[in-house]
mmCIF file of C-alpha atoms in Angstrom:
data_model
loop_
_atom_site.group_PDB
_atom_site.id
_atom_site.type_symbol
_atom_site.label_atom_id
_atom_site.label_comp_id
_atom_site.label_asym_id
_atom_site.label_seq_id
_atom_site.Cartn_x
_atom_site.Cartn_y
_atom_site.Cartn_z
ATOM 1 C CA MET T 333 127.486 175.530 67.129
ATOM 2 C CA THR T 334 128.673 171.950 66.737
ATOM 3 C CA ARG T 335 132.227 170.861 67.437
ATOM 4 C CA TYR T 336 133.470 168.363 64.860
ATOM 5 C CA ALA T 337 136.648 166.329 65.210
ATOM 6 C CA TYR T 338 138.019 164.864 61.999
ATOM 7 C CA LEU T 339 140.997 163.008 60.601
ATOM 8 C CA GLY T 340 143.473 165.789 59.883
ATOM 9 C CA PRO T 341 145.526 167.681 59.150
ATOM 10 C CA ALA T 342 143.624 170.614 57.670
ATOM 11 C CA GLY T 343 143.236 170.522 53.906
ATOM 12 C CA THR T 344 142.541 166.778 53.602
ATOM 13 C CA PHE T 345 139.705 164.879 51.962
ATOM 14 C CA THR T 346 138.119 164.362 55.377
ATOM 15 C CA GLU T 347 137.886 168.110 55.917
ATOM 16 C CA ALA T 348 136.419 168.502 52.430
ATOM 17 C CA ALA T 349 133.782 165.884 53.272
ATOM 18 C CA LEU T 350 133.042 167.527 56.613
ATOM 19 C CA ARG T 351 132.506 170.909 54.994
ATOM 20 C CA THR T 352 129.630 169.438 52.980
ATOM 21 C CA ILE T 353 127.613 168.917 56.187
ATOM 22 C CA SER T 354 128.943 171.517 58.641
ATOM 23 C CA GLN T 355 127.921 175.149 59.050
ATOM 24 C CA SER T 356 130.209 178.188 58.984
ATOM 25 C CA SER T 357 129.618 178.693 62.724
ATOM 26 C CA ASP T 358 130.770 175.162 63.599
ATOM 27 C CA GLU T 359 134.196 174.415 65.053
ATOM 28 C CA LEU T 360 136.343 171.968 63.077
ATOM 29 C CA LEU T 361 139.060 170.184 65.047
ATOM 30 C CA PRO T 362 141.729 168.343 63.000
ATOM 31 C CA CYS T 363 143.156 165.242 64.737
ATOM 32 C CA SER T 364 146.306 163.275 64.044
ATOM 33 C CA ASN T 365 144.581 159.918 63.497
ATOM 34 C CA VAL T 366 141.225 158.152 63.584
ATOM 35 C CA THR T 367 141.555 157.110 67.225
ATOM 36 C CA ALA T 368 142.286 160.681 68.311
ATOM 37 C CA ALA T 369 139.231 161.965 66.431
ATOM 38 C CA LEU T 370 136.943 159.388 68.031
ATOM 39 C CA ASP T 371 138.498 159.901 71.471
ATOM 40 C CA ALA T 372 137.677 163.608 71.173
ATOM 41 C CA VAL T 373 134.010 162.602 71.111
ATOM 42 C CA ARG T 374 134.410 160.088 73.914
ATOM 43 C CA SER T 375 136.047 162.710 76.142
ATOM 44 C CA GLY T 376 133.480 165.398 75.332
ATOM 45 C CA ASN T 377 135.945 167.644 73.492
ATOM 46 C CA ALA T 378 133.867 167.214 70.316
ATOM 47 C CA ASP T 379 130.194 166.582 69.647
ATOM 48 C CA ARG T 380 130.744 164.507 66.535
ATOM 49 C CA ALA T 381 133.658 163.027 64.594
ATOM 50 C CA LEU T 382 133.946 162.406 60.870
ATOM 51 C CA VAL T 383 136.303 159.590 59.891
ATOM 52 C CA PRO T 384 136.816 157.490 56.727
ATOM 53 C CA ILE T 385 135.484 153.935 56.792
ATOM 54 C CA GLU T 386 136.020 152.616 53.256
ATOM 55 C CA ASN T 387 137.417 153.574 49.874
ATOM 56 C CA SER T 388 136.334 152.158 46.538
ATOM 57 C CA VAL T 389 139.970 151.492 45.561
ATOM 58 C CA GLU T 390 141.888 150.830 48.776
ATOM 59 C CA GLY T 391 139.108 149.038 50.680
ATOM 60 C CA VAL T 392 138.267 149.349 54.374
ATOM 61 C CA VAL T 393 139.844 151.617 56.978
ATOM 62 C CA ALA T 394 140.706 148.993 59.591
ATOM 63 C CA ARG T 395 141.275 151.448 62.438
ATOM 64 C CA THR T 396 137.789 152.890 62.081
ATOM 65 C CA LEU T 397 136.196 149.424 62.043
ATOM 66 C CA ASP T 398 138.139 148.299 65.111
ATOM 67 C CA GLU T 399 137.400 151.455 67.100
ATOM 68 C CA LEU T 400 133.671 151.144 66.429
ATOM 69 C CA ALA T 401 133.542 147.416 67.158
ATOM 70 C CA ILE T 402 135.727 147.056 70.244
ATOM 71 C CA GLY T 403 136.494 150.587 71.474
ATOM 72 C CA GLU T 404 134.409 152.541 73.977
ATOM 73 C CA PRO T 405 130.915 152.513 72.412
ATOM 74 C CA LEU T 406 130.055 155.095 69.763
ATOM 75 C CA VAL T 407 127.346 155.048 67.098
ATOM 76 C CA ILE T 408 127.048 156.304 63.535
ATOM 77 C CA TYR T 409 124.576 159.132 62.884
ATOM 78 C CA GLY T 410 125.270 159.788 59.230
ATOM 79 C CA GLU T 411 127.565 159.200 56.295
ATOM 80 C CA VAL T 412 129.193 161.248 53.547
ATOM 81 C CA THR T 413 130.674 160.061 50.261
ATOM 82 C CA LEU T 414 133.302 162.122 48.476
ATOM 83 C CA PRO T 415 134.980 161.630 45.082
ATOM 84 C CA VAL T 416 138.742 161.339 45.503
ATOM 85 C CA THR T 417 140.423 163.676 43.013
ATOM 86 C CA PHE T 418 143.912 165.146 43.305
ATOM 87 C CA SER T 419 145.266 168.536 42.267
ATOM 88 C CA LEU T 420 148.774 169.708 41.401
ATOM 89 C CA LEU T 421 149.479 172.731 43.605
ATOM 90 C CA VAL T 422 152.366 175.211 43.626
ATOM 91 C CA SER T 423 153.517 178.296 45.494
ATOM 92 C CA PRO T 424 156.496 180.495 44.472
ATOM 93 C CA GLY T 425 159.275 180.432 47.070
ATOM 94 C CA ASN T 426 158.175 177.285 48.934
ATOM 95 C CA GLU T 427 160.730 174.698 50.120
ATOM 96 C CA PHE T 428 159.230 172.246 47.610
ATOM 97 C CA ASP T 429 158.359 172.977 43.981
ATOM 98 C CA ALA T 430 154.883 171.420 44.002
ATOM 99 C CA ALA T 431 152.434 169.276 45.945
ATOM 100 C CA ILE T 432 149.813 166.713 44.996
ATOM 101 C CA ALA T 433 146.894 167.028 47.368
ATOM 102 C CA ALA T 434 143.133 167.302 47.777
ATOM 103 C CA PRO T 435 141.701 170.351 45.981
ATOM 104 C CA ILE T 436 140.705 171.898 49.331
ATOM 105 C CA ALA T 437 144.408 172.203 50.241
ATOM 106 C CA ALA T 438 144.812 175.044 47.711
ATOM 107 C CA GLU T 439 142.534 177.291 49.748
ATOM 108 C CA THR T 440 143.821 176.072 53.103
ATOM 109 C CA TYR T 441 147.480 176.751 52.339
ATOM 110 C CA SER T 442 147.137 179.589 49.790
ATOM 111 C CA LEU T 443 148.498 177.554 46.894
ATOM 112 C CA ALA T 444 147.894 177.947 43.173
ATOM 113 C CA THR T 445 146.289 175.102 41.235
ATOM 114 C CA VAL T 446 148.237 174.024 38.159
ATOM 115 C CA ALA T 447 146.138 170.982 37.221
ATOM 116 C CA LEU T 448 142.944 169.301 38.429
ATOM 117 C CA ASN T 449 141.920 165.650 38.618
ATOM 118 C CA ILE T 450 145.356 164.131 38.069
ATOM 119 C CA GLY T 451 144.704 160.884 39.941
ATOM 120 C CA ASP T 452 145.117 157.511 38.235
ATOM 121 C CA ASN T 453 141.783 156.068 39.428
ATOM 122 C CA ASP T 454 138.851 157.879 37.900
ATOM 123 C CA GLY T 455 135.687 157.395 39.901
ATOM 124 C CA ALA T 456 137.407 156.658 43.234
ATOM 125 C CA VAL T 457 135.132 157.435 46.185
ATOM 126 C CA THR T 458 135.633 157.431 49.950
ATOM 127 C CA ARG T 459 132.814 156.872 52.429
ATOM 128 C CA PHE T 460 133.016 158.729 55.740
ATOM 129 C CA VAL T 461 130.891 158.152 58.845
ATOM 130 C CA LEU T 462 129.666 160.768 61.299
ATOM 131 C CA VAL T 463 130.079 159.347 64.794
ATOM 132 C CA GLY T 464 128.806 160.425 68.200
ATOM 133 C CA LYS T 465 128.026 159.085 71.665
ATOM 134 C CA PRO T 466 125.081 156.662 71.917
ATOM 135 C CA GLY T 467 121.765 158.487 72.187
ATOM 136 C CA SER T 468 118.310 158.620 70.658
ATOM 137 C CA VAL T 469 117.964 156.694 67.408
ATOM 138 C CA PRO T 470 117.179 159.033 64.483
ATOM 139 C CA SER T 471 113.814 158.479 62.811
ATOM 140 C CA PRO T 472 113.711 156.358 59.638
ATOM 141 C CA THR T 473 114.028 158.255 56.382
ATOM 142 C CA GLY T 474 113.143 155.472 53.956
ATOM 143 C CA HIS T 475 116.718 155.233 52.664
ATOM 144 C CA ASP T 476 118.644 154.098 55.712
ATOM 145 C CA ARG T 477 121.549 151.837 56.564
ATOM 146 C CA THR T 478 122.042 149.919 59.827
ATOM 147 C CA SER T 479 125.542 148.999 61.012
ATOM 148 C CA LEU T 480 126.516 146.451 63.655
ATOM 149 C CA ALA T 481 129.305 144.209 64.893
ATOM 150 C CA ALA T 482 128.488 140.532 65.414
ATOM 151 C CA PHE T 483 130.724 138.439 67.666
ATOM 152 C CA ILE T 484 130.507 134.657 67.255
ATOM 153 C CA GLY T 485 131.103 132.600 70.399
ATOM 154 C CA ALA T 486 133.560 130.173 68.847
ATOM 155 C CA ASP T 487 134.723 129.560 65.312
ATOM 156 C CA HIS T 488 132.866 126.616 63.791
ATOM 157 C CA ALA T 489 131.702 125.336 60.417
ATOM 158 C CA GLY T 490 128.795 127.390 59.133
ATOM 159 C CA ALA T 491 129.259 130.311 61.553
ATOM 160 C CA LEU T 492 129.135 132.940 58.816
ATOM 161 C CA LEU T 493 126.233 131.171 57.118
ATOM 162 C CA GLU T 494 124.260 131.311 60.376
ATOM 163 C CA VAL T 495 124.807 135.062 60.557
ATOM 164 C CA LEU T 496 123.850 135.624 56.927
ATOM 165 C CA THR T 497 120.748 133.448 57.240
ATOM 166 C CA GLU T 498 119.272 135.710 59.920
ATOM 167 C CA PHE T 499 119.204 138.478 57.341
ATOM 168 C CA SER T 500 118.350 136.513 54.208
ATOM 169 C CA VAL T 501 115.229 134.795 55.578
ATOM 170 C CA ARG T 502 113.854 138.223 56.475
ATOM 171 C CA GLY T 503 114.690 139.805 53.149
ATOM 172 C CA VAL T 504 117.340 142.171 54.534
ATOM 173 C CA ASN T 505 120.046 142.953 51.980
ATOM 174 C CA LEU T 506 123.621 143.481 53.191
ATOM 175 C CA THR T 507 125.729 146.233 51.631
ATOM 176 C CA PHE T 508 128.962 145.526 53.511
ATOM 177 C CA ILE T 509 130.495 142.699 55.540
ATOM 178 C CA GLN T 510 134.045 142.488 56.833
ATOM 179 C CA SER T 511 135.719 140.111 59.301
ATOM 180 C CA ARG T 512 138.121 141.560 61.857
ATOM 181 C CA PRO T 513 140.140 139.918 64.672
ATOM 182 C CA THR T 514 138.750 140.497 68.156
ATOM 183 C CA GLY T 515 142.243 140.962 69.579
ATOM 184 C CA ARG T 516 141.714 138.267 72.203
ATOM 185 C CA GLU T 517 143.605 135.432 70.542
ATOM 186 C CA LEU T 518 144.451 134.025 67.145
ATOM 187 C CA GLY T 519 141.389 132.702 65.320
ATOM 188 C CA HIS T 520 138.775 134.828 67.086
ATOM 189 C CA TYR T 521 136.910 137.152 64.723
ATOM 190 C CA HIS T 522 133.860 139.356 64.578
ATOM 191 C CA PHE T 523 131.929 140.654 61.595
ATOM 192 C CA ILE T 524 131.219 144.284 60.771
ATOM 193 C CA ILE T 525 127.941 144.404 58.866
ATOM 194 C CA ASP T 526 125.999 147.111 57.034
ATOM 195 C CA ALA T 527 122.390 146.204 56.258
ATOM 196 C CA GLU T 528 119.766 148.009 54.229
ATOM 197 C CA GLY T 529 117.028 149.533 56.346
ATOM 198 C CA HIS T 530 116.493 151.004 59.821
ATOM 199 C CA ILE T 531 116.437 149.305 63.202
ATOM 200 C CA ASN T 532 112.824 150.468 63.547
ATOM 201 C CA ASP T 533 111.900 148.509 60.412
ATOM 202 C CA GLU T 534 110.204 145.273 61.487
ATOM 203 C CA ARG T 535 112.381 143.042 59.300
ATOM 204 C CA VAL T 536 115.634 144.661 60.445
ATOM 205 C CA GLY T 537 114.711 144.601 64.129
ATOM 206 C CA ASP T 538 113.637 140.961 63.825
ATOM 207 C CA ALA T 539 116.939 140.088 62.129
ATOM 208 C CA LEU T 540 118.922 141.752 64.902
ATOM 209 C CA MET T 541 116.974 139.818 67.544
ATOM 210 C CA GLY T 542 117.718 136.588 65.699
ATOM 211 C CA LEU T 543 121.376 137.533 65.488
ATOM 212 C CA ARG T 544 121.477 138.284 69.204
ATOM 213 C CA ARG T 545 120.214 134.777 69.948
ATOM 214 C CA ILE T 546 122.956 133.004 68.000
ATOM 215 C CA CYS T 547 125.921 135.312 68.681
ATOM 216 C CA GLU T 548 128.037 135.783 71.760
ATOM 217 C CA ASP T 549 127.430 139.518 71.441
ATOM 218 C CA VAL T 550 126.021 142.064 69.004
ATOM 219 C CA ARG T 551 127.022 145.730 69.099
ATOM 220 C CA TYR T 552 124.577 148.109 67.452
ATOM 221 C CA LEU T 553 126.518 150.780 65.556
ATOM 222 C CA GLY T 554 123.665 152.963 64.344
ATOM 223 C CA SER T 555 120.855 153.439 61.823
ATOM 224 C CA TYR T 556 121.362 156.463 59.601
ATOM 225 C CA PRO T 557 120.492 157.909 56.169
ATOM 226 C CA ARG T 558 122.464 156.567 53.230
ATOM 227 C CA ALA T 559 124.437 159.168 51.337
ATOM 228 C CA ASP T 560 123.240 157.766 48.011
ATOM 229 C CA LYS T 561 119.572 157.838 49.177
ATOM 230 C CA VAL T 562 118.946 154.339 47.822
ATOM 231 C CA ALA T 563 115.850 152.770 49.379
ATOM 232 C CA PRO T 564 115.885 149.120 50.539
ATOM 233 C CA THR T 565 114.443 146.488 48.252
ATOM 234 C CA THR T 566 111.430 144.763 49.836
ATOM 235 C CA THR T 567 108.732 142.308 48.836
ATOM 236 C CA SER T 568 105.211 141.875 50.163
ATOM 237 C CA ALA T 569 106.500 139.146 52.481
ATOM 238 C CA THR T 570 109.229 141.360 53.975
ATOM 239 C CA ALA T 571 107.272 144.598 54.310
ATOM 240 C CA ASP T 572 106.574 145.872 57.826
ATOM 241 C CA SER T 573 102.874 145.136 57.392
ATOM 242 C CA SER T 574 103.653 141.454 56.818
ATOM 243 C CA PHE T 575 105.611 141.171 60.081
ATOM 244 C CA ILE T 576 102.919 143.049 62.010
ATOM 245 C CA GLU T 577 100.169 140.815 60.594
ATOM 246 C CA ALA T 578 102.167 137.700 61.486
ATOM 247 C CA ASP T 579 102.644 138.960 65.067
ATOM 248 C CA SER T 580 98.910 139.607 65.367
ATOM 249 C CA TRP T 581 98.150 136.146 64.021
ATOM 250 C CA LEU T 582 100.462 134.478 66.554
ATOM 251 C CA ALA T 583 99.007 136.521 69.421
ATOM 252 C CA ALA T 584 95.507 135.444 68.397
ATOM 253 C CA VAL T 585 96.525 131.783 68.230
ATOM 254 C CA ARG T 586 98.158 131.967 71.661
ATOM 255 C CA ALA T 587 95.041 133.616 73.070
ATOM 256 C CA GLY T 588 92.850 130.820 71.745
ATOM 257 C CA LYS T 589 90.879 133.124 69.447
ATOM 258 C CA LYS T 590 89.134 131.846 66.376
ATOM 259 C CA ILE T 591 91.078 132.861 63.282
#
């Protein structure tokens, strides 16, 4: 049995997303906010927490980004995407005539569904991340995403370009980048970054080492399977074999071998 904390209350989109990955024997613990859900993992009251991180219409969930970047360390082990559709729900004799809520709320609160998919943004999707305490890195699946927080030492011209260059020269595509204040003082920011690939991929690991050299700090936030199962785009020059061959070549040169 796994204990999952999630952004509550019961009957929300987060619970609907969680039910796509949990088992009937698992314990689901609704929490009042994102911080409470993540703190349940930090304290040991939950094994994992599922919280929203971005929505295709509303954008990022700032609290989730800040907790992962500057809160007590946690890492992402998976992600779930869920279409955001609303239902019109009623129940005879309630205090209110009707409610607009996630479809799962009908079952949770024994309500009748009058209409489905009444939202005004067709195709809206929310991405949720499954978070736990730092531990063993899951094996690569071939369709992974790596998340991290990069802290620049001091704001200066070209700071973001320096960060992006570490990825671009190694052929690592970024799927998400967002600046957030560090909370120390006005003008100090860090970047939350999602990159295609797994930390065990040569190009991704090399990019993270390069980033660590130029940044004040880098917090690894996890390598995990993408919900959409899209594989990274690579070329012959950015494939693992190319990095391994280059390492072997350099080692031979340093050893004075004939090449």
